[in-house]
Amino acid sequence: IKLRPDHDKALQDLAIAEFQLGNTQEAITLLRKVLIITPENKHAMINLAIGLLKIKQNKEAMTWLNKAGALNTDGSINIRKLNQFRNH
């Protein structure tokens, strides 16, 4: 990341690690960076939404989940799982 701070995959992996360490706010910050670099990254949107739900930012979380769902034209996101988060 120091060599390529715009490497979206590395940032997303680091965000997941931060989630696992309990650093939700840091993970959210990293995922926002990912979405600046790759604005249609559905998986980053879902991970961001999960983080936002953890800090009770439900309205923004639903916005990201809905956006990810709308971009899911290739079926790469499990809609059943997405709907579970929407009904959280």
GROMACS .gro file of N, CA and C in nm, residues 54-88:
model
  105
   54LYS      N    1  -2.271  -0.172   1.159
   54LYS     CA    2  -2.209  -0.195   1.290
   54LYS      C    3  -2.205  -0.069   1.374
   55ILE      N    4  -2.195   0.047   1.308
   55ILE     CA    5  -2.191   0.173   1.384
   55ILE      C    6  -2.325   0.246   1.379
   56LYS      N    7  -2.428   0.171   1.344
   56LYS     CA    8  -2.567   0.220   1.346
   56LYS      C    9  -2.594   0.332   1.245
   57GLN      N   10  -2.522   0.331   1.135
   57GLN     CA   11  -2.548   0.426   1.026
   57GLN      C   12  -2.633   0.356   0.921
   58ASN      N   13  -2.752   0.315   0.964
   58ASN     CA   14  -2.838   0.228   0.883
   58ASN      C   15  -2.882   0.292   0.752
   59LYS      N   16  -2.914   0.419   0.754
   59LYS     CA   17  -2.963   0.484   0.632
   59LYS      C   18  -2.857   0.482   0.523
   60GLU      N   19  -2.735   0.521   0.558
   60GLU     CA   20  -2.627   0.519   0.458
   60GLU      C   21  -2.595   0.375   0.416
   61ALA      N   22  -2.601   0.283   0.511
   61ALA     CA   23  -2.576   0.142   0.479
   61ALA      C   24  -2.675   0.093   0.374
   62MET      N   25  -2.802   0.126   0.391
   62MET     CA   26  -2.903   0.083   0.295
   62MET      C   27  -2.880   0.145   0.157
   63THR      N   28  -2.832   0.268   0.155
   63THR     CA   29  -2.800   0.332   0.027
   63THR      C   30  -2.694   0.252  -0.048
   64TRP      N   31  -2.589   0.210   0.024
   64TRP     CA   32  -2.482   0.133  -0.040
   64TRP      C   33  -2.531  -0.006  -0.081
   65LEU      N   34  -2.612  -0.070   0.002
   65LEU     CA   35  -2.666  -0.202  -0.034
   65LEU      C   36  -2.753  -0.194  -0.159
   66ASN      N   37  -2.835  -0.091  -0.165
   66ASN     CA   38  -2.921  -0.074  -0.282
   66ASN      C   39  -2.840  -0.047  -0.408
   67LYS      N   40  -2.735   0.032  -0.394
   67LYS     CA   41  -2.648   0.060  -0.510
   67LYS      C   42  -2.580  -0.068  -0.556
   68ALA      N   43  -2.530  -0.146  -0.462
   68ALA     CA   44  -2.465  -0.273  -0.498
   68ALA      C   45  -2.564  -0.366  -0.567
   69GLY      N   46  -2.685  -0.371  -0.516
   69GLY     CA   47  -2.788  -0.455  -0.577
   69GLY      C   48  -2.820  -0.412  -0.719
   70ALA      N   49  -2.826  -0.282  -0.741
   70ALA     CA   50  -2.857  -0.229  -0.874
   70ALA      C   51  -2.746  -0.259  -0.974
   71LEU      N   52  -2.624  -0.269  -0.925
   71LEU     CA   53  -2.510  -0.298  -1.013
   71LEU      C   54  -2.488  -0.448  -1.035
   72ASN      N   55  -2.568  -0.530  -0.971
   72ASN     CA   56  -2.549  -0.675  -0.973
   72ASN      C   57  -2.606  -0.740  -1.099
   73THR      N   58  -2.580  -0.682  -1.213
   73THR     CA   59  -2.633  -0.736  -1.338
   73THR      C   60  -2.569  -0.867  -1.378
   74ASP      N   61  -2.451  -0.895  -1.325
   74ASP     CA   62  -2.382  -1.020  -1.360
   74ASP      C   63  -2.411  -1.133  -1.261
   75GLY      N   64  -2.487  -1.104  -1.156
   75GLY     CA   65  -2.523  -1.206  -1.059
   75GLY      C   66  -2.411  -1.247  -0.965
   76SER      N   67  -2.305  -1.166  -0.956
   76SER     CA   68  -2.190  -1.203  -0.872
   76SER      C   69  -2.217  -1.186  -0.723
   77ILE      N   70  -2.324  -1.117  -0.689
   77ILE     CA   71  -2.360  -1.100  -0.549
   77ILE      C   72  -2.478  -1.191  -0.518
   78ASN      N   73  -2.469  -1.260  -0.406
   78ASN     CA   74  -2.576  -1.346  -0.361
   78ASN      C   75  -2.692  -1.258  -0.314
   79ILE      N   76  -2.798  -1.252  -0.392
   79ILE     CA   77  -2.911  -1.165  -0.361
   79ILE      C   78  -2.976  -1.203  -0.228
   80ARG      N   79  -2.984  -1.330  -0.198
   80ARG     CA   80  -3.043  -1.373  -0.070
   80ARG      C   81  -2.965  -1.313   0.046
   81LYS      N   82  -2.833  -1.317   0.038
   81LYS     CA   83  -2.750  -1.261   0.144
   81LYS      C   84  -2.766  -1.109   0.150
   82LEU      N   85  -2.773  -1.047   0.033
   82LEU     CA   86  -2.793  -0.903   0.027
   82LEU      C   87  -2.925  -0.864   0.093
   83ASN      N   88  -3.029  -0.939   0.068
   83ASN     CA   89  -3.159  -0.910   0.128
   83ASN      C   90  -3.158  -0.930   0.280
   84GLN      N   91  -3.075  -1.022   0.329
   84GLN     CA   92  -3.062  -1.039   0.474
   84GLN      C   93  -3.010  -0.910   0.538
   85PHE      N   94  -2.912  -0.848   0.471
   85PHE     CA   95  -2.858  -0.723   0.524
   85PHE      C   96  -2.961  -0.611   0.514
   86ARG      N   97  -3.035  -0.608   0.404
   86ARG     CA   98  -3.137  -0.505   0.388
   86ARG      C   99  -3.243  -0.514   0.498
   87ASN      N  100  -3.271  -0.636   0.542
   87ASN     CA  101  -3.374  -0.656   0.645
   87ASN      C  102  -3.317  -0.651   0.786
   88HIS      N  103  -3.192  -0.616   0.798
   88HIS     CA  104  -3.122  -0.610   0.928
   88HIS      C  105  -3.190  -0.516   1.024
   0.00000   0.00000   0.00000
